[in-house]
XYZ file of C-alpha atoms in Angstrom:
567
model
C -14.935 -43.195 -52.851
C -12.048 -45.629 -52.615
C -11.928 -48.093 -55.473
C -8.785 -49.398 -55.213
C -9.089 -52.521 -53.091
C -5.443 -53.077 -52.288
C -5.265 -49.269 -51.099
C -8.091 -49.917 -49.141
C -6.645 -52.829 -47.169
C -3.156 -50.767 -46.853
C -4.737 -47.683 -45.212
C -7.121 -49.983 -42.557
C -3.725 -52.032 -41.681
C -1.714 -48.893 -41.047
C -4.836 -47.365 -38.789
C -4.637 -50.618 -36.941
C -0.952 -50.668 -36.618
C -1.132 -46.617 -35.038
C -3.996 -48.161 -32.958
C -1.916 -50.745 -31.425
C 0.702 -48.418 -31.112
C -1.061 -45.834 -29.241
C -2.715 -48.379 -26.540
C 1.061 -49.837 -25.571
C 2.287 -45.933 -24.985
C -0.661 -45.528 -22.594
C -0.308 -48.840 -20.810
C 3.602 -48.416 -20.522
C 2.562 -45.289 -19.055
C -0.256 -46.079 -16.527
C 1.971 -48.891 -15.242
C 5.181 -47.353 -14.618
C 3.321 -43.955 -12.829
C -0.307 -45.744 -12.080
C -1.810 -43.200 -9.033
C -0.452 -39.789 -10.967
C -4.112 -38.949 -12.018
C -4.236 -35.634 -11.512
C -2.520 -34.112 -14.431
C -5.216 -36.439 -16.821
C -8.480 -35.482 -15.103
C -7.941 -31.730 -13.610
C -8.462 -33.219 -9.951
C -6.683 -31.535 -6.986
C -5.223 -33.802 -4.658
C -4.001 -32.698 -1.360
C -0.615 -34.391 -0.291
C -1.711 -34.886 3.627
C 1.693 -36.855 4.007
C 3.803 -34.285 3.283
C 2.424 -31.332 5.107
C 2.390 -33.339 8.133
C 5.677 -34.116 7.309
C 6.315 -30.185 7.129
C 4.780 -29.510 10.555
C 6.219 -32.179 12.423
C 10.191 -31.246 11.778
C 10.374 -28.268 14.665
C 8.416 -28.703 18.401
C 5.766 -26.586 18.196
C 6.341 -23.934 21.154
C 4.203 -21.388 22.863
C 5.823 -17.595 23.565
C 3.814 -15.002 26.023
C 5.607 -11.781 27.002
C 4.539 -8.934 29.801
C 6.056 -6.260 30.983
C 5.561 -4.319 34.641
C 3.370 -1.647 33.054
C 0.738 -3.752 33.380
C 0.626 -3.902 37.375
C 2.547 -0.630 38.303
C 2.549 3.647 37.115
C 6.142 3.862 35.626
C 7.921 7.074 34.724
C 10.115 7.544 32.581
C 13.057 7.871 35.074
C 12.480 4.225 36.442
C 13.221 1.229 35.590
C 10.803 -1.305 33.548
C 10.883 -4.907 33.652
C 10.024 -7.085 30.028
C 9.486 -10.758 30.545
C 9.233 -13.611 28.251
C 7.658 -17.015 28.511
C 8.937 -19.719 26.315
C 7.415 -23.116 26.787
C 7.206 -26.281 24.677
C 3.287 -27.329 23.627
C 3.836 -30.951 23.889
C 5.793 -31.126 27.333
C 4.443 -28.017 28.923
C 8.171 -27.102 30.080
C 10.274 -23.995 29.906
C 12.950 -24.135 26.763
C 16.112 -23.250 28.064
C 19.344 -21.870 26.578
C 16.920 -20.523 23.881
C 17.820 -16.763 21.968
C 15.273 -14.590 23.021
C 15.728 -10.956 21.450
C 14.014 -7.905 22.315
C 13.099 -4.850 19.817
C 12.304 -1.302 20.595
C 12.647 1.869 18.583
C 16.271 2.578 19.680
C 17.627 -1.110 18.827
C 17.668 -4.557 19.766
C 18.764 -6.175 22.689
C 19.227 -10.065 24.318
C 16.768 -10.704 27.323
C 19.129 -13.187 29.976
C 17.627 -16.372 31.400
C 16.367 -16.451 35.301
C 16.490 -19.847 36.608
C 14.683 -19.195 39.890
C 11.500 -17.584 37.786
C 11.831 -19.473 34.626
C 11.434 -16.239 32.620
C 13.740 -14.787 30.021
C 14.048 -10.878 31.540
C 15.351 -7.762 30.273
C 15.458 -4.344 32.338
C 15.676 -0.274 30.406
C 14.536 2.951 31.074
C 12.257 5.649 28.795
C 13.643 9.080 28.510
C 10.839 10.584 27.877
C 6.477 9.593 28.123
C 4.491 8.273 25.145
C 3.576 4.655 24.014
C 6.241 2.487 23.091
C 6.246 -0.708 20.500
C 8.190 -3.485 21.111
C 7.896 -7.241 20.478
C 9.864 -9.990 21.309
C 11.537 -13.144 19.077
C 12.186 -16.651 20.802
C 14.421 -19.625 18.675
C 15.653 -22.563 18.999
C 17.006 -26.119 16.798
C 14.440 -27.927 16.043
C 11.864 -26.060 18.047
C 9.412 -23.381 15.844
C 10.118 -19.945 16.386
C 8.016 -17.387 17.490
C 7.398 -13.501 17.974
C 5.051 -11.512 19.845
C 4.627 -7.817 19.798
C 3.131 -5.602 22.574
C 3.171 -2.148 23.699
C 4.257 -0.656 26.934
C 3.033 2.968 28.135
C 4.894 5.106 30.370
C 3.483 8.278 32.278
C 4.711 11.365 34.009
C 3.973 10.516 37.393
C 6.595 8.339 39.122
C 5.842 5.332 41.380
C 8.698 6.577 44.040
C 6.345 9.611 44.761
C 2.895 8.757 43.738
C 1.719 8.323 47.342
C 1.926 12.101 47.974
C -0.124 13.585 45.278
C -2.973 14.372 46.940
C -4.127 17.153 44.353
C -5.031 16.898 40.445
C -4.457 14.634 38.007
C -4.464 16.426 34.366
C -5.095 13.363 31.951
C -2.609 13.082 29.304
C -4.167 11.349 26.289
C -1.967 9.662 23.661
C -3.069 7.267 20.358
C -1.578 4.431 18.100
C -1.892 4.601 14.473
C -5.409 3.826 12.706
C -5.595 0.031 12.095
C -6.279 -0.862 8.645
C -9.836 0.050 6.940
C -12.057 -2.864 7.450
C -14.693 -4.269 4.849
C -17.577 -2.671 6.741
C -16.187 0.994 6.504
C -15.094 1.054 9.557
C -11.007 1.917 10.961
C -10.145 1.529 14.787
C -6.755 2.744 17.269
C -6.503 2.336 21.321
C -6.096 5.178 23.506
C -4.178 5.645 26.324
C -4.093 8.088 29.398
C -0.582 8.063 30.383
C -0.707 9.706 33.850
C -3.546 6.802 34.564
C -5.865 8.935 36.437
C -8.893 6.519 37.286
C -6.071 4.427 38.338
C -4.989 6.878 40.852
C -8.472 7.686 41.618
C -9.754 4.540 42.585
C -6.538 4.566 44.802
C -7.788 7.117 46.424
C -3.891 8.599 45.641
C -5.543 11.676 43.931
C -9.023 13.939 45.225
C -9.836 15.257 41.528
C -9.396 14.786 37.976
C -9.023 17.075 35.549
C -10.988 15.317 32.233
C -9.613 16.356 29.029
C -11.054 15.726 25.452
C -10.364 11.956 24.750
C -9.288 11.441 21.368
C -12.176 9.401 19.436
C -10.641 5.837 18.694
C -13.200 4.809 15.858
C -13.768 6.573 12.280
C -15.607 5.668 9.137
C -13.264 4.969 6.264
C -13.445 3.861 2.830
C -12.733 0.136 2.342
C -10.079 -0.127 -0.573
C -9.482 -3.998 -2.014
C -6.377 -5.041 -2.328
C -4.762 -8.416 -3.007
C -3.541 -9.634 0.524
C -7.016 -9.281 2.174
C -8.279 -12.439 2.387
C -11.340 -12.608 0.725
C -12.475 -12.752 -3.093
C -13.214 -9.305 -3.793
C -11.655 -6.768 -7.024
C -12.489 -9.426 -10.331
C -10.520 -12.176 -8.361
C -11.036 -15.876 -9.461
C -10.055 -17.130 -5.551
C -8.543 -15.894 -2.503
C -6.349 -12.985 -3.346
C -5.274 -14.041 -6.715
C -6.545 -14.283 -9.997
C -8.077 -11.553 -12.227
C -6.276 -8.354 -13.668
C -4.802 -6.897 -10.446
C -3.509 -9.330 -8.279
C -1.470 -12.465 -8.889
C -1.817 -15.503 -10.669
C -2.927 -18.532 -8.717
C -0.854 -21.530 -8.105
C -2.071 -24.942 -8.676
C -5.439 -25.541 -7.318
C -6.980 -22.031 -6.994
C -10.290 -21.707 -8.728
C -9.798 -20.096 -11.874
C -11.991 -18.608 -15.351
C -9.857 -19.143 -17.645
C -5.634 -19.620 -18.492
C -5.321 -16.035 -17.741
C -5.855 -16.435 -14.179
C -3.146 -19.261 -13.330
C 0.293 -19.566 -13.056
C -0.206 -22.921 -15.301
C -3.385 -23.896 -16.872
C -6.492 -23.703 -16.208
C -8.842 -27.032 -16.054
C -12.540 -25.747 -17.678
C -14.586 -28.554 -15.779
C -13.088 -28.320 -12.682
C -12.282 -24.720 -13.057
C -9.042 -25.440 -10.856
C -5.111 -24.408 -11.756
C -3.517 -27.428 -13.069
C 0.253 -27.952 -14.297
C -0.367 -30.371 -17.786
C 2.121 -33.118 -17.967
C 4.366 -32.628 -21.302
C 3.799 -36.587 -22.996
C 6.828 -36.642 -25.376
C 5.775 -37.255 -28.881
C 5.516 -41.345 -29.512
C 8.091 -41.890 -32.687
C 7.050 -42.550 -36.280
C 7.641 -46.271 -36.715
C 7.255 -46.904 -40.605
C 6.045 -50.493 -41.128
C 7.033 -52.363 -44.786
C 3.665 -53.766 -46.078
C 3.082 -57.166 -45.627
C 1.297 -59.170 -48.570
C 0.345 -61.892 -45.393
C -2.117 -59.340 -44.164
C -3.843 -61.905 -42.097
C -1.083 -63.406 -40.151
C 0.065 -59.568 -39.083
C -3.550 -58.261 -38.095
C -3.757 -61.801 -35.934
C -0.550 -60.789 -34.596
C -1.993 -57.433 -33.734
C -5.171 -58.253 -32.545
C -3.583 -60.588 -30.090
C -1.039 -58.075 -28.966
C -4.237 -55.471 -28.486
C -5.954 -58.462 -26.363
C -2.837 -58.505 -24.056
C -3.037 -54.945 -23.581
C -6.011 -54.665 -22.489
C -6.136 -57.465 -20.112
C -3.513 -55.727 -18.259
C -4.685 -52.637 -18.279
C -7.885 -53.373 -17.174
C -6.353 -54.646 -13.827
C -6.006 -50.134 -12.900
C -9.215 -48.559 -13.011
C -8.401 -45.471 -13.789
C -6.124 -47.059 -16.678
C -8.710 -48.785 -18.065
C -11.502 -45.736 -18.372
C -8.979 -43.657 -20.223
C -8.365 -46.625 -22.613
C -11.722 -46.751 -23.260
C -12.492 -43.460 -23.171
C -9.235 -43.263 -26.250
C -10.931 -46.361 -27.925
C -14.236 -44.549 -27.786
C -12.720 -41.476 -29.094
C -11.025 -43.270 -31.784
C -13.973 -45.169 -33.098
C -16.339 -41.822 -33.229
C -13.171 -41.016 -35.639
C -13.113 -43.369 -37.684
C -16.956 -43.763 -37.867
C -16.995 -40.124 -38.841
C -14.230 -40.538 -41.321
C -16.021 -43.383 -43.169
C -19.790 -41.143 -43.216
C -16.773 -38.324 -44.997
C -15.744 -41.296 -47.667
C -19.003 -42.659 -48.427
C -21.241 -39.946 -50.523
C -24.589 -41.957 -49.334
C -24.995 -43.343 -46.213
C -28.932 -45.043 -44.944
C -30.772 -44.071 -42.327
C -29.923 -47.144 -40.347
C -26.317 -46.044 -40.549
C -27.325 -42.141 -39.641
C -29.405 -44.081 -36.214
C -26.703 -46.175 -35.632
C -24.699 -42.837 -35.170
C -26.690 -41.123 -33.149
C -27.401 -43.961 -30.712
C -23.540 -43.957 -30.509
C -23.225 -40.230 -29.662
C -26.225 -40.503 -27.143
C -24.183 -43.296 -25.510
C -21.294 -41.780 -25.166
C -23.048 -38.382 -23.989
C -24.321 -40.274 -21.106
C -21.141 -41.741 -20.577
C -19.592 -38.875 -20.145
C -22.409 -37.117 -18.188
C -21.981 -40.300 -15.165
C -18.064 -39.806 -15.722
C -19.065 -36.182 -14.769
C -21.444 -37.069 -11.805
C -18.996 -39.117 -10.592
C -15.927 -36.507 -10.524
C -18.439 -34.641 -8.528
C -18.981 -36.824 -6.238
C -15.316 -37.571 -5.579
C -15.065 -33.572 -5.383
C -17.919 -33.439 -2.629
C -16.388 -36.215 -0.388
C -13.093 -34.010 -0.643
C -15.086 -31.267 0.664
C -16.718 -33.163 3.497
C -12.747 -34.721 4.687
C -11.509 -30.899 4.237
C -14.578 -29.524 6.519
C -14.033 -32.276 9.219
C -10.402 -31.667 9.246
C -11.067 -27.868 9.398
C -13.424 -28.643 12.425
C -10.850 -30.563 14.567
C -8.415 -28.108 13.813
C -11.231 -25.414 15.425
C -11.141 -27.841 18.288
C -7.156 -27.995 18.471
C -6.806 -24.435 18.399
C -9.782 -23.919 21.172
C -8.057 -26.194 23.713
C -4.958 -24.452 22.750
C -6.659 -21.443 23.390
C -7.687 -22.978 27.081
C -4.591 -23.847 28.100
C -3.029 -20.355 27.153
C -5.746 -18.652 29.052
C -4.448 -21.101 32.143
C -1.088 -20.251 31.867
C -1.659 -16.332 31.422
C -3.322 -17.046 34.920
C -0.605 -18.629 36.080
C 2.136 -15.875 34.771
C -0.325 -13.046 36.198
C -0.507 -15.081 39.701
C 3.410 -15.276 39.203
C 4.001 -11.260 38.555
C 2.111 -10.428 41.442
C 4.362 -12.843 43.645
C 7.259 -11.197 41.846
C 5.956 -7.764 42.548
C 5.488 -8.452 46.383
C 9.253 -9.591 46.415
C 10.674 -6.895 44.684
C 8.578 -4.476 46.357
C 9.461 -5.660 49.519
C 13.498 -5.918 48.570
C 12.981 -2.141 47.672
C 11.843 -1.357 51.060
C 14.776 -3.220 52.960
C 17.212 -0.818 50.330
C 15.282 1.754 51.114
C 15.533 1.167 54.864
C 19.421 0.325 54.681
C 19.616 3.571 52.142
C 18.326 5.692 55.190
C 20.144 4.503 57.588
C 23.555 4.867 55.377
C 22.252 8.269 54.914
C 21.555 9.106 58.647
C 25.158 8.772 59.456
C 26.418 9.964 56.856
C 24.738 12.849 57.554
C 25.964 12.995 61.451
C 29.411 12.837 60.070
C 29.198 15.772 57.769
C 27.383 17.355 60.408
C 30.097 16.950 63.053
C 32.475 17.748 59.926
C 30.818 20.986 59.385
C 31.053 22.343 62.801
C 35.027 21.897 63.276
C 35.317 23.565 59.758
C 33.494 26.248 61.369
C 35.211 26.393 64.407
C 37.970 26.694 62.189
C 36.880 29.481 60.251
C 35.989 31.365 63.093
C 39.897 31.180 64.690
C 40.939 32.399 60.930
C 38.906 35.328 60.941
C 39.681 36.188 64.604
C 43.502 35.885 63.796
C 42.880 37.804 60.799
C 40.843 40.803 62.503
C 44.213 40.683 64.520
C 46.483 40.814 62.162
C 44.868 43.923 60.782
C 44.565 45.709 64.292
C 48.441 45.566 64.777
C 48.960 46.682 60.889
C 46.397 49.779 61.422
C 48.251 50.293 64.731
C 51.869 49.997 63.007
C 50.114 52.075 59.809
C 48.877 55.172 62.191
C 52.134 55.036 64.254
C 54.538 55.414 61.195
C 52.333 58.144 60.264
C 52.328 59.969 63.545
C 56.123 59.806 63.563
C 56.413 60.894 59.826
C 53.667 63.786 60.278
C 55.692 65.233 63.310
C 59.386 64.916 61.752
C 58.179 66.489 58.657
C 56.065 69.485 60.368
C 59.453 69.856 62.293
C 61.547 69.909 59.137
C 59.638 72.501 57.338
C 59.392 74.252 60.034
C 62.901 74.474 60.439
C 63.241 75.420 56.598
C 64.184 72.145 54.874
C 62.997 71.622 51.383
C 61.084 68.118 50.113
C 64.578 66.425 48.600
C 66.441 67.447 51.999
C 64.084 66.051 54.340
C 63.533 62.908 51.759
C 67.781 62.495 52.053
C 67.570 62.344 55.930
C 64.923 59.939 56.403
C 66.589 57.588 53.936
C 69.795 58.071 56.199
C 67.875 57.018 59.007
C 67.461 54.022 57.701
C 63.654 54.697 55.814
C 62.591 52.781 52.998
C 62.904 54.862 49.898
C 60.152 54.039 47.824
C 57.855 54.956 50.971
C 59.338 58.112 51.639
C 59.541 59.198 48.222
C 55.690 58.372 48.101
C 54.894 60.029 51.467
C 56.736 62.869 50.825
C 54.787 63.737 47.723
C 51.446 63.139 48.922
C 52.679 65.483 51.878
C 54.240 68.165 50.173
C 50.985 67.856 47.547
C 48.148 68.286 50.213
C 50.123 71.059 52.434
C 51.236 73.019 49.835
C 49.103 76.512 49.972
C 50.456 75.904 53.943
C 53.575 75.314 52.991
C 54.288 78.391 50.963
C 52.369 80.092 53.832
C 54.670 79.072 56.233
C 57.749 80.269 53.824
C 56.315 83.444 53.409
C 55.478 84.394 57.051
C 59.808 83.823 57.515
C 60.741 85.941 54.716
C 58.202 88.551 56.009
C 59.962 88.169 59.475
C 63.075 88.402 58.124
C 62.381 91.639 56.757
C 62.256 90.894 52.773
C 61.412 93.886 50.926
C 59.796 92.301 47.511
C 57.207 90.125 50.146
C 56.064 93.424 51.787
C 55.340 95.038 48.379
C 53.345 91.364 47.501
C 51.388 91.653 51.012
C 50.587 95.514 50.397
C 49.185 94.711 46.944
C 47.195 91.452 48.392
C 45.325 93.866 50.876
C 44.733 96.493 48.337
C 43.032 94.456 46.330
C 41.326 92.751 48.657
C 39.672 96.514 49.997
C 39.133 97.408 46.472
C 36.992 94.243 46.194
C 35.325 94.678 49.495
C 34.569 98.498 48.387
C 33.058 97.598 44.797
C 30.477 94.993 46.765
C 29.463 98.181 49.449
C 29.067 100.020 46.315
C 26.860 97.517 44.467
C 24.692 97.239 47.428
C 23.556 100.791 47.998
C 22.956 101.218 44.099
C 20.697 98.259 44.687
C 19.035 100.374 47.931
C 18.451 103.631 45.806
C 16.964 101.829 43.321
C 14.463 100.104 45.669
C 13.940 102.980 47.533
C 12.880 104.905 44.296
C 10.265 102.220 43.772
């Protein structure tokens, strides 16, 4: 207990100065920021100006690709056509002079701008069947950009020849990838039959097709949370953020607790708030006064002033009295501290107070709520005419995907029908072309016939020259060694005559070669004529052992009869 009178007076005039004090901070403050609530009472607000802002600085466009796959059987040796649409919302007109790239596997390439169709067109072949990926990116200044994806599937059976398969078709399944596991346990993938058999069948192109096992497109799964799934699911505290896992949230997520924001987290709105730092308000020492009156006069009328303009903001003038509420239950509870004894009207007094400002609080409460619940009910009706937006949108794309389908099969028509005029002018290119290699081929013939007839000429006279030069060597050299001449002797005078002598070196051989047992024959018989005693001896021995020989064989065949005739 405080005895000290003068004390007494010193400490209430020094509350009452930090009083004062602390009101003119927060009315300095509330006037120079007054509608910057948000970062006192947890609330949310959504800044409506800026995101429209945001979403009006680029056109919004509209971007629908096709490609001829969707009409026509290609192969993968012909040609495909890709075409993009790229049209402004607002005007319903083509954007021109816009970059339109197109992706496939292989690379990226820049679709060119037809005037007459309005489309932005690009043109490749497939080197091989399968299902191929590719999308297709549109931009422009100041117009959004956009990018669709779509797949294109090319068969085995060409277009150019399709009208004379009049046997099988063997289907030809092939599959995307599994789509992502969805929350019911369920994964999906499209399947394709490249060779498009019922296509051809209800055609009447084909008479039979050969079914194979179609690849099943749907499988059970297990569903495995993750934090870009769009739902609250795996201890989040909102969408995909929040909890132990995933993220923190940014401001105005739901949260539990600090843990699960970026920031902080507001308990009783249980949304992500950033708190505004307030500097710390500087220690002004004040002298004592001994004219105590005069200063808390002065005070008093400065705390008057302060309040009157406060009071003019709303929202200024609940949290001044919700800080002059706070500060009496302070002090009140500071002086039940002081004083040892205090009555029971003092102890109601007290409690009345709290009970007040419970139920003060409680309607400040309700009416947060409120203000929360009309947010709700704006957000919900602007969700609902967005619904609407996007369902009109949705109308008017469905219109012009009629309109683009109308337009391919116009496009098809023409280009079908310049393919038959090429074709047409291709045949009749080819026709005489073909009569002039034609007439080409017969005077090459005729000339090859005159070759070989000149040739079979040519060799008659050589073999006629060949067997004549023989016939005239044959009888000069029978006469020669008839006469006695040796091979060098007769070579030497057919060399004089003017012979070549390679060719009677060469004949000579071969001649002397081949004849030679007659030759020696020949030489023989003259020196037997001529009476040459050392040849007679030769011939007497030749004949006695030729009737020795011819003796031994009578002798071996009559020891062969005696021995039969013994059997």
């Amino acid at each position: 207990m405080i005895k000290d009178k003068n004390k007494k007076e010193k400490i209430e005039t020094a509350c009452l100065i930090i009083l004062g004090m602390y009101i003119i901070t927060l009315g300095t403050f509330f006037i120079h920021d007054p509608l910057d609530i948000k970062d006192f009472t947890g609330f949310v607000t959504t800044e409506i100006k800026d995101l429209i802002a945001e979403d009006s600085d680029n056109i919004q466009t509209d971007l629908t690709i096709v490609d001829e796959t969707g009409t026509k059987i290609k192969a993968f040796d012909e040609e495909v056509g890709f075409y993009a649409r790229y049209v402004n919302v607002n005007t319903n007109k083509i954007i021109e002079n816009a970059i339109c790239t197109i992706h496939f596997y292989d690379g990226s390439y820049t679709m060119q701008y037809n005037p007459l169709s309005q489309l932005y067109e690009y043109t490749r072949t497939f080197s091989s069947t399968g299902l191929y990926y590719w999308n297709v990116t549109c931009t422009k200044i100041n117009f959004t950009s956009l990018t669709k994806r779509d797949i294109t599937i090319i068969g085995s059976i060409s277009g150019a020849y399709k009208e004379t398969i009049t046997d099988v078709c063997v289907e030809d399944w092939e599959c995307t990838e599994w789509d992502t596991c969805l929350l019911n346990g369920v994964q999906y993938r499209e399947c394709f039959d490249l060779n498009r058999c019922d296509e051809l069948y209800d055609k009447k192109i084909i008479l039979h097709i050969d079914r194979g096992i179609k690849p099943f497109h749907i499988q059970s799964c297990i569903y495995q949370p993750t934090c870009t799934d769009m739902i609250v699911n795996n201890n989040e505290s909102d969408i995909d953020c929040g909890g132990h896992k995933c993220k923190k949230c940014e401001d105005g997520k739901i949260c539990r607790n600090d843990n699960d924001c970026i920031n902080k987290c507001d308990l009783i709105t249980r949304r992500c708030h950033t708190p505004k730092i307030i500097p710390p308000e500087p220690v002004i020492e004040i002298p004592y006064m001994p004219r105590l009156k005069s200063s808390l006069v002065l005070i008093v009328a400065i705390i008057v002033l302060i309040i009157t303009i406060i009071s003019t903001y709303r929202y200024q003038a609940e949290l001044f009295r919700r800080g002059v509420g706070y500060y009496k239950e302070r002090r009140e509870i500071a002086k039940i501290r002081r004083e040892a004894k205090i009555d029971q009207k003092k102890r109601d007094r007290i409690r009345k107070f709290r009970e007040k400002e419970a139920e003060r609080r409680s309607k400040i409460a309700r009416k947060a709520a409120k203000t929360r619940l009309k947010k709700l009910k704006e957000k919900r009706k602007l969700e609902l005419e967005r619904e609407k937006t996007r369902l009109k949108n949705l109308e008017k794309a469905r219109e012009r995907r009629e309109e683009l389908r109308k337009f391919r099969e116009k496009e098809a028509e023409r280009r079908s029908k310049i393919a038959r005029k090429a074709a047409e002018e291709r045949s009749a290119k080819l026709a005489k072309e073909k009569e002039i290699r034609l007439k080409n081929l017969e005077k090459a013939r005729e000339r090859r016939e005159e070759l070989i007839r000149l040739e079979e000429r040519e060799k008659e006279i050589h073999k006629t020259r060949k067997e004549e030069y023989t016939r005239t060597l044959n009888d000069f050299l029978n006469k020669t060694v008839n006469k006695g001449y040796n091979e060098e002797q007769i070579e030497q005078l057919l060399i004089n005559k003017g012979w070549p002598e390679k060719l009677v070196i060469k004949y000579c051989d071969k001649f002397f070669s081949k004849n030679k047992e007659i030759i020696s024959e020949i030489r023989r018989e003259e020196r037997l004529s001529k009476g040459d005693p050392k040849e007679l001896l030769k011939e007497i021995k030749k004949k006695e052992k030729i009737a020795k020989k011819h003796l031994q064989e009578l002798e071996n065949k009559l020891l062969e009869i005696d021995k039969k005739m013994r059997r």
